[in-house]
């Protein structure tokens, strides 16, 4: 007969945190939510750290370039969905990396002999309103001028007019010399009341642009997750089918970290995919793996070389893997076992493997529970699908606004690679549903409320960091009766709204 695991499969809803001593240092402004994203040796700093412990799920209805930009600007990271063409996914990665870079390589350039029609077409195609005018129309040609939206009037000016007739010539431009620091460039922008500062070399070749909006954006988003070139960080999901073609294109596009997207990661397919990365890129390309629900799955992917490991099977709100196949585990039970395996591995080997809790989050306080139980960061789909920045439509349904939300295993997504067992495609069946989630507004507004709740919980536990929360937190199981007691009861409620997920 099968091996029987005696422990009950438990969810976050069956636990509560017991308050610890709240010291005078435990105030929300002093809570640090930074957390490692990738593995590192004892005493070393991980190459990638998150400023908040959130990543968005690898889903068509959640993580495109718009979500990736919004989340990275607020300290988290998105894994752009892989159930699309390699070219389209790579283009999404490029758009995130080019969104904000401090020193920006110009991606919209023309020559003085081009026309206003070319300017309008380029703006529509690229979305940029600042166009560098160079002698050869390239990003590194000799800078001859600049065109912005203030230099012409669409629909009024003759579209056949040559750019040289209305551009701002280089003789009238304030520029910075190649080698100038970003602080110096920003000072020059402010001192001269500029929106754009072109950076040129000694031969007057255009090297970069520095934009005022980037400085303003950073002041409003101090938690921005940036690389060493001041560009936003972005991840991408991959599968175990076309990884040999997909990974090189994503790396070329500037992706910062990859993650194998699978409902069941305890497989040789994932080991082969990780090995491909190590053989071709060594440790320079970071790759996460999963999902697993126990010690054996964690150790298998750890030995395969994963940089982080996702935990959770069947706990997502749109996932029906447990219902269809009878596999999975309560998210709390899975996380507790894997976290212990992670800690034991760290003690034995001196290598810390971050784990990501994926699924099972219903209430905001479940996030704090997941972190206390050992998760380094959380992957969420439904939470982020509700916001303006997700790629789905906002609809009116039953008098309320909703957004569409569907699983990668649904017929709508048809992301069968995520559930690949190496068999015949005709055997594929749905492991996800097509649904709606209540519309919640802007990501930043909701995120601030959620992070405020987590910080408040950490203060009550006497912890000022996620690592302290794991060490100091006390967790108790709850009975069905105490769950009822924990909510509003024995009163007549007025109609209220909630910001929980």
Tab-separated table of C-alpha atoms in Angstrom:
chain	number	residue	atom	x	y	z
A	1	UNK	CA	0.000	0.000	0.000
A	2	UNK	CA	0.993	3.641	-0.383
A	3	UNK	CA	3.062	5.438	2.238
A	4	UNK	CA	0.656	7.297	4.525
A	5	UNK	CA	1.711	10.714	5.839
A	6	UNK	CA	-0.048	11.000	9.184
A	7	UNK	CA	0.124	14.800	9.455
A	8	UNK	CA	-3.059	16.614	8.467
A	9	UNK	CA	-2.793	18.802	5.369
A	10	UNK	CA	-3.353	22.285	6.803
A	11	UNK	CA	-4.049	25.743	5.357
A	12	UNK	CA	-3.111	29.223	6.581
A	13	UNK	CA	-6.652	29.700	7.867
A	14	UNK	CA	-5.970	27.157	10.613
A	15	UNK	CA	-3.242	29.231	12.285
A	16	UNK	CA	-2.770	32.496	14.141
A	17	UNK	CA	0.283	34.392	15.355
A	18	UNK	CA	0.715	34.906	19.098
A	19	UNK	CA	1.913	38.428	19.967
A	20	UNK	CA	5.465	38.845	21.226
A	21	UNK	CA	7.096	41.761	23.040
A	22	UNK	CA	6.701	44.933	21.016
A	23	UNK	CA	9.813	46.960	21.768
A	24	UNK	CA	10.182	50.684	21.154
A	25	UNK	CA	12.109	49.868	17.971
A	26	UNK	CA	9.124	47.971	16.575
A	27	UNK	CA	7.359	50.756	14.716
A	28	UNK	CA	6.200	50.509	11.072
A	29	UNK	CA	8.738	53.059	9.802
A	30	UNK	CA	11.577	50.864	11.040
A	31	UNK	CA	10.318	47.580	9.614
A	32	UNK	CA	12.542	46.202	6.841
A	33	UNK	CA	10.833	43.993	4.249
A	34	UNK	CA	13.907	43.270	2.139
A	35	UNK	CA	14.403	39.590	1.391
A	36	UNK	CA	16.706	37.398	-0.736
A	37	UNK	CA	15.429	36.215	-4.113
A	38	UNK	CA	18.303	33.881	-5.038
A	39	UNK	CA	20.584	31.488	-3.220
A	40	UNK	CA	23.785	32.611	-1.532
A	41	UNK	CA	26.482	31.215	0.702
A	42	UNK	CA	26.635	31.947	4.414
A	43	UNK	CA	28.127	35.382	5.029
A	44	UNK	CA	27.590	36.513	1.434
A	45	UNK	CA	25.059	39.019	0.112
A	46	UNK	CA	22.605	37.544	-2.414
A	47	UNK	CA	23.006	38.908	-5.941
A	48	UNK	CA	19.311	39.771	-6.094
A	49	UNK	CA	17.200	40.972	-3.178
A	50	UNK	CA	13.589	42.129	-3.200
A	51	UNK	CA	12.636	45.333	-1.398
A	52	UNK	CA	9.219	43.878	-0.587
A	53	UNK	CA	8.503	40.117	-0.374
A	54	UNK	CA	6.094	39.993	-3.328
A	55	UNK	CA	6.360	38.608	-6.862
A	56	UNK	CA	3.487	38.370	-9.328
A	57	UNK	CA	2.437	35.029	-10.767
A	58	UNK	CA	3.524	33.695	-14.146
A	59	UNK	CA	0.092	34.134	-15.705
A	60	UNK	CA	-1.400	35.684	-18.835
A	61	UNK	CA	-3.993	37.466	-16.727
A	62	UNK	CA	-1.445	38.898	-14.280
A	63	UNK	CA	2.134	39.499	-15.374
A	64	UNK	CA	2.850	41.468	-18.528
A	65	UNK	CA	5.282	44.363	-18.937
A	66	UNK	CA	2.851	46.890	-17.421
A	67	UNK	CA	2.513	44.878	-14.217
A	68	UNK	CA	6.272	44.271	-14.191
A	69	UNK	CA	6.993	48.002	-14.339
A	70	UNK	CA	4.437	48.888	-11.673
A	71	UNK	CA	5.546	46.175	-9.252
A	72	UNK	CA	9.294	46.787	-9.684
A	73	UNK	CA	8.736	50.503	-9.064
A	74	UNK	CA	7.217	49.502	-5.733
A	75	UNK	CA	9.947	47.069	-4.718
A	76	UNK	CA	8.680	43.715	-5.970
A	77	UNK	CA	9.207	41.712	-9.144
A	78	UNK	CA	7.070	40.200	-11.891
A	79	UNK	CA	7.713	37.020	-13.817
A	80	UNK	CA	6.373	37.808	-17.285
A	81	UNK	CA	4.197	34.961	-18.498
A	82	UNK	CA	5.790	32.420	-20.840
A	83	UNK	CA	2.620	31.139	-22.536
A	84	UNK	CA	3.220	33.369	-25.550
A	85	UNK	CA	5.682	33.479	-28.422
A	86	UNK	CA	9.364	33.790	-27.546
A	87	UNK	CA	9.573	37.050	-29.480
A	88	UNK	CA	6.605	38.631	-27.682
A	89	UNK	CA	7.900	37.649	-24.260
A	90	UNK	CA	11.375	38.968	-25.074
A	91	UNK	CA	9.867	42.279	-26.234
A	92	UNK	CA	7.994	42.610	-22.939
A	93	UNK	CA	11.253	42.093	-21.047
A	94	UNK	CA	12.959	44.742	-23.191
A	95	UNK	CA	10.215	47.271	-22.515
A	96	UNK	CA	10.637	46.826	-18.766
A	97	UNK	CA	14.414	47.161	-18.932
A	98	UNK	CA	14.168	50.320	-21.034
A	99	UNK	CA	11.463	51.951	-18.948
A	100	UNK	CA	13.834	53.595	-16.480
A	101	UNK	CA	17.567	53.434	-16.661
A	102	UNK	CA	19.054	56.703	-15.412
A	103	UNK	CA	21.302	56.778	-18.468
A	104	UNK	CA	18.961	55.652	-21.254
A	105	UNK	CA	20.201	54.447	-24.629
A	106	UNK	CA	18.045	56.222	-27.208
A	107	UNK	CA	15.680	53.825	-28.926
A	108	UNK	CA	13.924	56.410	-31.112
A	109	UNK	CA	16.133	58.200	-33.631
A	110	UNK	CA	15.789	59.810	-37.056
A	111	UNK	CA	17.822	62.016	-39.403
A	112	UNK	CA	17.205	65.699	-40.289
A	113	UNK	CA	15.994	64.554	-43.728
A	114	UNK	CA	13.156	62.504	-42.303
A	115	UNK	CA	9.703	64.084	-42.143
A	116	UNK	CA	7.103	64.900	-39.537
A	117	UNK	CA	5.202	61.875	-40.805
A	118	UNK	CA	8.179	59.723	-39.776
A	119	UNK	CA	8.187	61.353	-36.324
A	120	UNK	CA	4.498	60.621	-35.765
A	121	UNK	CA	4.876	57.040	-36.999
A	122	UNK	CA	7.912	56.439	-34.764
A	123	UNK	CA	6.105	57.836	-31.737
A	124	UNK	CA	3.116	55.571	-32.395
A	125	UNK	CA	5.378	52.557	-32.825
A	126	UNK	CA	7.742	53.140	-29.888
A	127	UNK	CA	5.660	55.301	-27.583
A	128	UNK	CA	8.485	57.811	-27.017
A	129	UNK	CA	7.922	61.563	-27.317
A	130	UNK	CA	11.631	62.491	-27.271
A	131	UNK	CA	13.447	61.651	-30.509
A	132	UNK	CA	17.167	62.017	-31.031
A	133	UNK	CA	18.137	63.445	-34.429
A	134	UNK	CA	21.524	62.099	-35.525
A	135	UNK	CA	23.484	62.207	-38.751
A	136	UNK	CA	22.740	58.564	-39.553
A	137	UNK	CA	19.521	58.017	-37.588
A	138	UNK	CA	21.151	55.620	-35.122
A	139	UNK	CA	21.312	55.756	-31.344
A	140	UNK	CA	25.051	56.536	-31.412
A	141	UNK	CA	25.268	58.872	-34.396
A	142	UNK	CA	26.443	62.490	-34.213
A	143	UNK	CA	23.780	64.461	-32.349
A	144	UNK	CA	22.334	67.149	-34.635
A	145	UNK	CA	19.152	67.981	-32.777
A	146	UNK	CA	16.176	66.918	-30.733
A	147	UNK	CA	12.455	66.628	-31.409
A	148	UNK	CA	9.828	66.565	-28.674
A	149	UNK	CA	6.046	66.884	-28.741
A	150	UNK	CA	6.457	70.647	-28.246
A	151	UNK	CA	8.141	71.044	-31.633
A	152	UNK	CA	5.140	70.250	-33.818
A	153	UNK	CA	1.329	70.250	-33.914
A	154	UNK	CA	-0.214	66.985	-35.165
A	155	UNK	CA	-3.063	67.535	-37.578
A	156	UNK	CA	-2.036	71.152	-38.237
A	157	UNK	CA	1.584	71.072	-39.386
A	158	UNK	CA	2.401	69.643	-42.820
A	159	UNK	CA	3.444	66.015	-42.343
A	160	UNK	CA	5.854	66.337	-45.291
A	161	UNK	CA	7.862	68.998	-43.461
A	162	UNK	CA	11.507	67.942	-42.988
A	163	UNK	CA	12.704	67.443	-39.435
A	164	UNK	CA	15.531	69.935	-39.948
A	165	UNK	CA	12.883	72.653	-40.315
A	166	UNK	CA	11.368	72.226	-36.847
A	167	UNK	CA	13.849	70.338	-34.647
A	168	UNK	CA	15.770	72.005	-31.841
A	169	UNK	CA	19.320	72.048	-33.239
A	170	UNK	CA	22.229	70.805	-31.164
A	171	UNK	CA	23.649	74.339	-30.977
A	172	UNK	CA	20.682	75.286	-28.786
A	173	UNK	CA	20.755	72.160	-26.633
A	174	UNK	CA	22.247	71.875	-23.173
A	175	UNK	CA	24.151	68.596	-23.056
A	176	UNK	CA	26.229	66.565	-20.648
A	177	UNK	CA	29.620	65.041	-21.372
A	178	UNK	CA	30.030	61.265	-21.408
A	179	UNK	CA	31.383	60.235	-17.997
A	180	UNK	CA	29.178	62.591	-16.009
A	181	UNK	CA	27.640	61.014	-12.901
A	182	UNK	CA	23.886	60.548	-12.602
A	183	UNK	CA	23.777	62.993	-9.681
A	184	UNK	CA	25.604	65.612	-11.756
A	185	UNK	CA	23.278	64.997	-14.696
A	186	UNK	CA	20.210	65.433	-12.498
A	187	UNK	CA	21.665	68.639	-11.039
A	188	UNK	CA	22.143	69.976	-14.567
A	189	UNK	CA	18.547	69.086	-15.437
A	190	UNK	CA	17.232	70.936	-12.390
A	191	UNK	CA	19.541	73.950	-12.710
A	192	UNK	CA	18.520	74.478	-16.345
A	193	UNK	CA	14.848	73.465	-15.963
A	194	UNK	CA	15.187	70.700	-18.571
A	195	UNK	CA	13.058	67.652	-19.243
A	196	UNK	CA	15.824	65.822	-21.126
A	197	UNK	CA	19.602	65.966	-20.984
A	198	UNK	CA	21.435	64.368	-23.959
A	199	UNK	CA	24.803	62.858	-23.043
A	200	UNK	CA	27.441	63.116	-25.799
A	201	UNK	CA	31.081	62.042	-26.116
A	202	UNK	CA	34.066	64.102	-27.270
A	203	UNK	CA	33.111	63.474	-30.918
A	204	UNK	CA	29.540	64.702	-30.306
A	205	UNK	CA	28.125	61.214	-30.737
A	206	UNK	CA	24.920	60.610	-28.773
A	207	UNK	CA	25.480	58.144	-25.948
A	208	UNK	CA	22.509	58.476	-23.591
A	209	UNK	CA	19.520	60.514	-22.468
A	210	UNK	CA	18.799	61.400	-18.839
A	211	UNK	CA	15.171	62.308	-18.117
A	212	UNK	CA	13.685	64.489	-15.393
A	213	UNK	CA	10.729	62.108	-15.086
A	214	UNK	CA	13.060	59.309	-13.979
A	215	UNK	CA	14.326	61.417	-11.081
A	216	UNK	CA	10.800	62.445	-10.108
A	217	UNK	CA	9.642	58.836	-10.398
A	218	UNK	CA	12.342	57.606	-8.065
A	219	UNK	CA	11.507	60.271	-5.476
A	220	UNK	CA	7.908	59.021	-5.491
A	221	UNK	CA	8.972	55.357	-5.461
A	222	UNK	CA	11.906	55.016	-3.047
A	223	UNK	CA	11.556	51.210	-2.976
A	224	UNK	CA	12.216	50.791	-6.698
A	225	UNK	CA	13.916	47.495	-7.495
A	226	UNK	CA	16.860	48.450	-9.714
A	227	UNK	CA	19.903	46.785	-11.207
A	228	UNK	CA	23.421	48.252	-11.208
A	229	UNK	CA	22.525	50.345	-14.276
A	230	UNK	CA	19.478	51.856	-12.549
A	231	UNK	CA	17.084	49.758	-14.649
A	232	UNK	CA	14.044	48.012	-13.243
A	233	UNK	CA	14.434	44.313	-12.467
A	234	UNK	CA	12.212	41.831	-14.277
A	235	UNK	CA	11.775	38.061	-14.341
A	236	UNK	CA	10.339	35.694	-16.929
A	237	UNK	CA	8.610	32.332	-16.843
A	238	UNK	CA	9.863	29.446	-18.960
A	239	UNK	CA	8.759	25.871	-19.584
A	240	UNK	CA	10.581	22.568	-19.974
A	241	UNK	CA	9.724	22.211	-23.674
A	242	UNK	CA	11.223	25.112	-25.634
A	243	UNK	CA	13.734	26.352	-23.054
A	244	UNK	CA	16.715	25.874	-25.382
A	245	UNK	CA	15.258	28.464	-27.738
A	246	UNK	CA	13.486	30.691	-25.203
A	247	UNK	CA	16.204	31.193	-22.596
A	248	UNK	CA	18.865	32.660	-24.964
A	249	UNK	CA	16.365	35.220	-26.285
A	250	UNK	CA	15.296	36.228	-22.785
A	251	UNK	CA	18.901	36.568	-21.628
A	252	UNK	CA	19.672	38.680	-24.696
A	253	UNK	CA	16.693	40.898	-23.810
A	254	UNK	CA	18.152	41.591	-20.372
A	255	UNK	CA	16.008	39.405	-18.106
A	256	UNK	CA	17.293	39.348	-14.526
A	257	UNK	CA	15.923	36.005	-13.356
A	258	UNK	CA	14.056	33.032	-14.818
A	259	UNK	CA	11.530	30.705	-13.236
A	260	UNK	CA	10.341	27.341	-14.505
A	261	UNK	CA	6.558	27.467	-14.566
A	262	UNK	CA	5.065	24.112	-13.635
A	263	UNK	CA	2.294	22.786	-11.432
A	264	UNK	CA	4.571	19.920	-10.303
A	265	UNK	CA	8.289	20.678	-10.253
A	266	UNK	CA	9.556	17.390	-8.808
A	267	UNK	CA	10.642	16.121	-12.223
A	268	UNK	CA	13.660	15.269	-14.345
A	269	UNK	CA	12.389	17.773	-16.933
A	270	UNK	CA	13.168	20.584	-14.539
A	271	UNK	CA	16.587	19.168	-13.720
A	272	UNK	CA	17.435	19.131	-17.441
A	273	UNK	CA	16.276	22.733	-17.819
A	274	UNK	CA	18.416	23.928	-14.902
A	275	UNK	CA	21.374	21.967	-16.255
A	276	UNK	CA	21.014	23.729	-19.612
A	277	UNK	CA	21.358	27.069	-17.835
A	278	UNK	CA	24.399	25.965	-15.845
A	279	UNK	CA	26.105	24.443	-18.908
A	280	UNK	CA	25.604	27.560	-21.028
A	281	UNK	CA	25.661	30.424	-18.531
A	282	UNK	CA	27.171	29.090	-15.325
A	283	UNK	CA	25.869	31.016	-12.322
A	284	UNK	CA	25.418	34.292	-14.216
A	285	UNK	CA	21.808	33.432	-15.120
A	286	UNK	CA	19.531	32.913	-12.129
A	287	UNK	CA	16.737	30.334	-12.361
A	288	UNK	CA	14.042	29.304	-9.905
A	289	UNK	CA	12.200	25.983	-9.996
A	290	UNK	CA	9.128	24.272	-8.558
A	291	UNK	CA	6.494	23.758	-7.456
A	292	UNK	CA	7.054	21.240	-4.649
A	293	UNK	CA	5.286	20.435	-1.377
A	294	UNK	CA	7.748	18.396	0.662
A	295	UNK	CA	11.366	17.864	1.670
A	296	UNK	CA	12.093	15.353	-1.097
A	297	UNK	CA	10.992	17.727	-3.853
A	298	UNK	CA	12.937	20.599	-2.312
A	299	UNK	CA	16.180	18.621	-2.014
A	300	UNK	CA	15.868	17.301	-5.573
A	301	UNK	CA	15.629	20.783	-7.068
A	302	UNK	CA	18.283	22.115	-4.694
A	303	UNK	CA	20.772	19.483	-5.849
A	304	UNK	CA	19.760	20.202	-9.448
A	305	UNK	CA	21.017	23.762	-8.922
A	306	UNK	CA	17.887	25.908	-8.502
A	307	UNK	CA	18.439	29.472	-7.246
A	308	UNK	CA	15.098	29.516	-5.430
A	309	UNK	CA	12.251	27.035	-5.064
A	310	UNK	CA	8.511	27.587	-5.211
A	311	UNK	CA	6.235	25.787	-2.775
A	312	UNK	CA	2.584	24.978	-3.394
A	313	UNK	CA	0.420	22.674	-5.499
A	314	UNK	CA	-3.287	23.211	-5.969
A	315	UNK	CA	-3.735	26.099	-3.522
A	316	UNK	CA	-4.339	28.856	-6.062
A	317	UNK	CA	-7.836	30.317	-6.269
A	318	UNK	CA	-8.215	29.306	-9.937
A	319	UNK	CA	-6.278	26.020	-9.680
A	320	UNK	CA	-8.177	22.722	-9.760
A	321	UNK	CA	-5.176	20.377	-9.840
A	322	UNK	CA	-6.198	18.771	-6.543
A	323	UNK	CA	-9.732	18.299	-7.799
A	324	UNK	CA	-8.644	16.869	-11.142
A	325	UNK	CA	-5.652	14.744	-10.135
A	326	UNK	CA	-5.843	14.337	-6.370
A	327	UNK	CA	-2.327	15.676	-5.815
A	328	UNK	CA	-1.204	18.577	-3.666
A	329	UNK	CA	-1.028	19.584	-0.051
A	330	UNK	CA	-2.408	22.265	2.254
A	331	UNK	CA	-0.207	25.322	1.755
A	332	UNK	CA	0.713	25.777	5.403
A	333	UNK	CA	1.790	22.133	5.817
A	334	UNK	CA	3.823	22.226	2.610
A	335	UNK	CA	5.558	25.452	3.552
A	336	UNK	CA	6.428	24.342	7.084
A	337	UNK	CA	8.071	21.117	5.883
A	338	UNK	CA	10.002	22.744	3.033
A	339	UNK	CA	11.174	25.615	5.258
A	340	UNK	CA	12.579	23.119	7.753
A	341	UNK	CA	14.353	21.292	4.931
A	342	UNK	CA	15.757	24.610	3.720
A	343	UNK	CA	17.052	25.488	7.203
A	344	UNK	CA	18.590	22.035	7.700
A	345	UNK	CA	20.307	22.294	4.306
A	346	UNK	CA	21.689	25.707	5.220
A	347	UNK	CA	23.110	24.389	8.504
A	348	UNK	CA	24.718	21.428	6.757
A	349	UNK	CA	25.954	23.038	3.528
A	350	UNK	CA	26.187	26.736	4.349
A	351	UNK	CA	24.054	27.600	1.294
A	352	UNK	CA	20.746	29.401	1.725
A	353	UNK	CA	18.034	28.542	-0.820
A	354	UNK	CA	15.146	31.059	-0.689
A	355	UNK	CA	11.676	29.581	-0.898
A	356	UNK	CA	8.629	31.187	-2.442
A	357	UNK	CA	5.139	30.464	-1.131
A	358	UNK	CA	2.869	30.180	-4.176
A	359	UNK	CA	-0.886	29.941	-3.541
A	360	UNK	CA	-3.230	29.684	-0.600
A	361	UNK	CA	-3.323	33.403	0.257
A	362	UNK	CA	-6.934	34.362	1.001
A	363	UNK	CA	-6.613	37.134	3.603
A	364	UNK	CA	-3.860	39.718	3.980
A	365	UNK	CA	-2.788	38.260	7.332
A	366	UNK	CA	-2.024	34.973	5.570
A	367	UNK	CA	0.947	36.774	4.012
A	368	UNK	CA	2.484	37.457	7.411
A	369	UNK	CA	1.785	33.860	8.424
A	370	UNK	CA	3.525	32.547	5.311
A	371	UNK	CA	6.599	34.660	6.042
A	372	UNK	CA	6.637	33.558	9.678
A	373	UNK	CA	6.377	29.915	8.570
A	374	UNK	CA	9.564	30.303	6.569
A	375	UNK	CA	8.755	31.784	3.167
A	376	UNK	CA	11.238	34.357	1.903
A	377	UNK	CA	8.760	35.840	-0.535
A	378	UNK	CA	5.256	35.243	-1.866
A	379	UNK	CA	4.003	34.682	-5.410
A	380	UNK	CA	0.433	35.853	-5.937
A	381	UNK	CA	-1.947	35.896	-8.872
A	382	UNK	CA	-5.424	36.852	-7.706
A	383	UNK	CA	-4.054	39.651	-5.529
A	384	UNK	CA	-2.422	41.403	-8.496
A	385	UNK	CA	-5.074	40.503	-11.089
A	386	UNK	CA	-7.493	42.954	-9.415
A	387	UNK	CA	-5.460	46.061	-10.192
A	388	UNK	CA	-5.433	48.575	-13.049
A	389	UNK	CA	-1.961	47.410	-14.056
A	390	UNK	CA	-2.936	43.806	-14.788
A	391	UNK	CA	-3.455	43.045	-18.504
A	392	UNK	CA	-7.107	41.989	-18.337
A	393	UNK	CA	-10.320	43.848	-19.097
A	394	UNK	CA	-12.333	45.722	-16.478
A	395	UNK	CA	-16.028	44.839	-16.772
A	396	UNK	CA	-19.287	45.705	-15.051
A	397	UNK	CA	-20.877	42.568	-13.606
A	398	UNK	CA	-23.948	42.605	-11.368
A	399	UNK	CA	-23.530	46.294	-10.623
A	400	UNK	CA	-19.857	45.999	-9.592
A	401	UNK	CA	-16.604	46.306	-11.493
A	402	UNK	CA	-14.572	43.135	-11.935
A	403	UNK	CA	-11.497	42.048	-13.848
A	404	UNK	CA	-11.076	38.826	-15.781
A	405	UNK	CA	-8.812	36.210	-14.250
A	406	UNK	CA	-8.026	32.791	-15.672
A	407	UNK	CA	-5.676	29.954	-14.834
A	408	UNK	CA	-2.764	28.868	-16.990
A	409	UNK	CA	-4.270	25.389	-17.059
A	410	UNK	CA	-7.604	26.620	-18.422
A	411	UNK	CA	-8.717	26.196	-22.015
A	412	UNK	CA	-8.447	29.952	-22.411
A	413	UNK	CA	-4.727	30.009	-21.592
A	414	UNK	CA	-3.969	26.594	-23.065
A	415	UNK	CA	-0.591	26.639	-21.332
A	416	UNK	CA	-0.249	22.877	-21.410
A	417	UNK	CA	3.547	23.090	-21.093
A	418	UNK	CA	3.008	24.057	-17.464
A	419	UNK	CA	1.472	20.638	-16.837
A	420	UNK	CA	3.763	18.715	-19.173
A	421	UNK	CA	4.476	15.087	-18.308
A	422	UNK	CA	6.195	14.363	-21.599
A	423	UNK	CA	3.165	12.571	-22.981
A	424	UNK	CA	0.693	12.955	-25.822
A	425	UNK	CA	-0.903	16.405	-26.146
A	426	UNK	CA	-4.305	14.784	-26.674
A	427	UNK	CA	-4.243	13.687	-23.036
A	428	UNK	CA	-4.226	17.266	-21.724
A	429	UNK	CA	-7.114	18.354	-19.502
A	430	UNK	CA	-7.974	21.531	-17.629
A	431	UNK	CA	-6.302	22.250	-14.295
A	432	UNK	CA	-7.493	25.859	-14.062
A	433	UNK	CA	-10.708	27.848	-14.398
A	434	UNK	CA	-11.824	31.062	-16.123
A	435	UNK	CA	-13.222	33.593	-13.634
A	436	UNK	CA	-13.565	37.174	-12.393
A	437	UNK	CA	-12.058	38.999	-9.419
A	438	UNK	CA	-13.369	42.198	-7.793
A	439	UNK	CA	-11.725	45.281	-9.291
A	440	UNK	CA	-9.585	47.050	-6.669
A	441	UNK	CA	-8.018	50.102	-8.358
A	442	UNK	CA	-4.338	51.062	-8.506
A	443	UNK	CA	-1.600	48.684	-7.412
A	444	UNK	CA	0.299	51.253	-5.355
A	445	UNK	CA	-2.699	52.273	-3.234
A	446	UNK	CA	-3.632	48.673	-2.375
A	447	UNK	CA	-0.042	47.605	-1.879
A	448	UNK	CA	0.562	50.313	0.702
A	449	UNK	CA	-2.421	49.089	2.733
A	450	UNK	CA	-1.298	45.451	2.531
A	451	UNK	CA	2.301	46.239	3.466
A	452	UNK	CA	1.018	48.358	6.336
A	453	UNK	CA	-0.861	45.347	7.693
A	454	UNK	CA	2.211	43.115	7.425
A	455	UNK	CA	4.378	45.684	9.200
A	456	UNK	CA	1.795	46.066	11.946
A	457	UNK	CA	1.687	42.289	12.444
A	458	UNK	CA	5.477	42.159	12.590
A	459	UNK	CA	5.485	44.900	15.229
A	460	UNK	CA	3.050	42.860	17.317
A	461	UNK	CA	5.417	39.895	17.027
A	462	UNK	CA	8.397	42.000	18.108
A	463	UNK	CA	10.181	41.653	14.743
A	464	UNK	CA	11.714	44.423	12.625
A	465	UNK	CA	12.749	42.210	9.696
A	466	UNK	CA	11.503	39.099	7.930
A	467	UNK	CA	14.416	37.045	9.286
A	468	UNK	CA	13.525	38.178	12.816
A	469	UNK	CA	9.883	37.288	12.222
A	470	UNK	CA	10.876	33.721	11.302
A	471	UNK	CA	13.008	33.450	14.429
A	472	UNK	CA	10.707	35.132	16.958
A	473	UNK	CA	7.193	34.334	15.759
A	474	UNK	CA	4.989	31.988	17.771
A	475	UNK	CA	2.193	30.272	15.869
A	476	UNK	CA	-0.851	28.510	17.245
A	477	UNK	CA	-3.450	26.319	15.619
A	478	UNK	CA	-7.075	27.407	15.848
A	479	UNK	CA	-10.315	25.506	16.223
A	480	UNK	CA	-13.322	26.010	13.998
A	481	UNK	CA	-15.014	27.820	16.869
A	482	UNK	CA	-12.134	30.219	17.408
A	483	UNK	CA	-12.142	31.020	13.674
A	484	UNK	CA	-15.732	32.226	14.086
A	485	UNK	CA	-14.740	34.122	17.235
A	486	UNK	CA	-11.945	35.843	15.336
A	487	UNK	CA	-14.351	37.649	13.017
A	488	UNK	CA	-17.159	40.051	13.784
A	489	UNK	CA	-19.914	38.184	15.618
A	490	UNK	CA	-23.052	38.764	17.672
A	491	UNK	CA	-23.621	42.175	16.086
A	492	UNK	CA	-25.606	43.537	13.167
A	493	UNK	CA	-23.016	44.711	10.659
A	494	UNK	CA	-23.310	47.837	8.590
A	495	UNK	CA	-22.277	47.436	4.958
A	496	UNK	CA	-18.489	47.739	4.715
A	497	UNK	CA	-15.754	47.214	2.180
A	498	UNK	CA	-12.582	45.239	2.690
A	499	UNK	CA	-9.114	45.603	1.235
A	500	UNK	CA	-8.202	41.959	1.812
A	501	UNK	CA	-7.244	39.979	-1.240
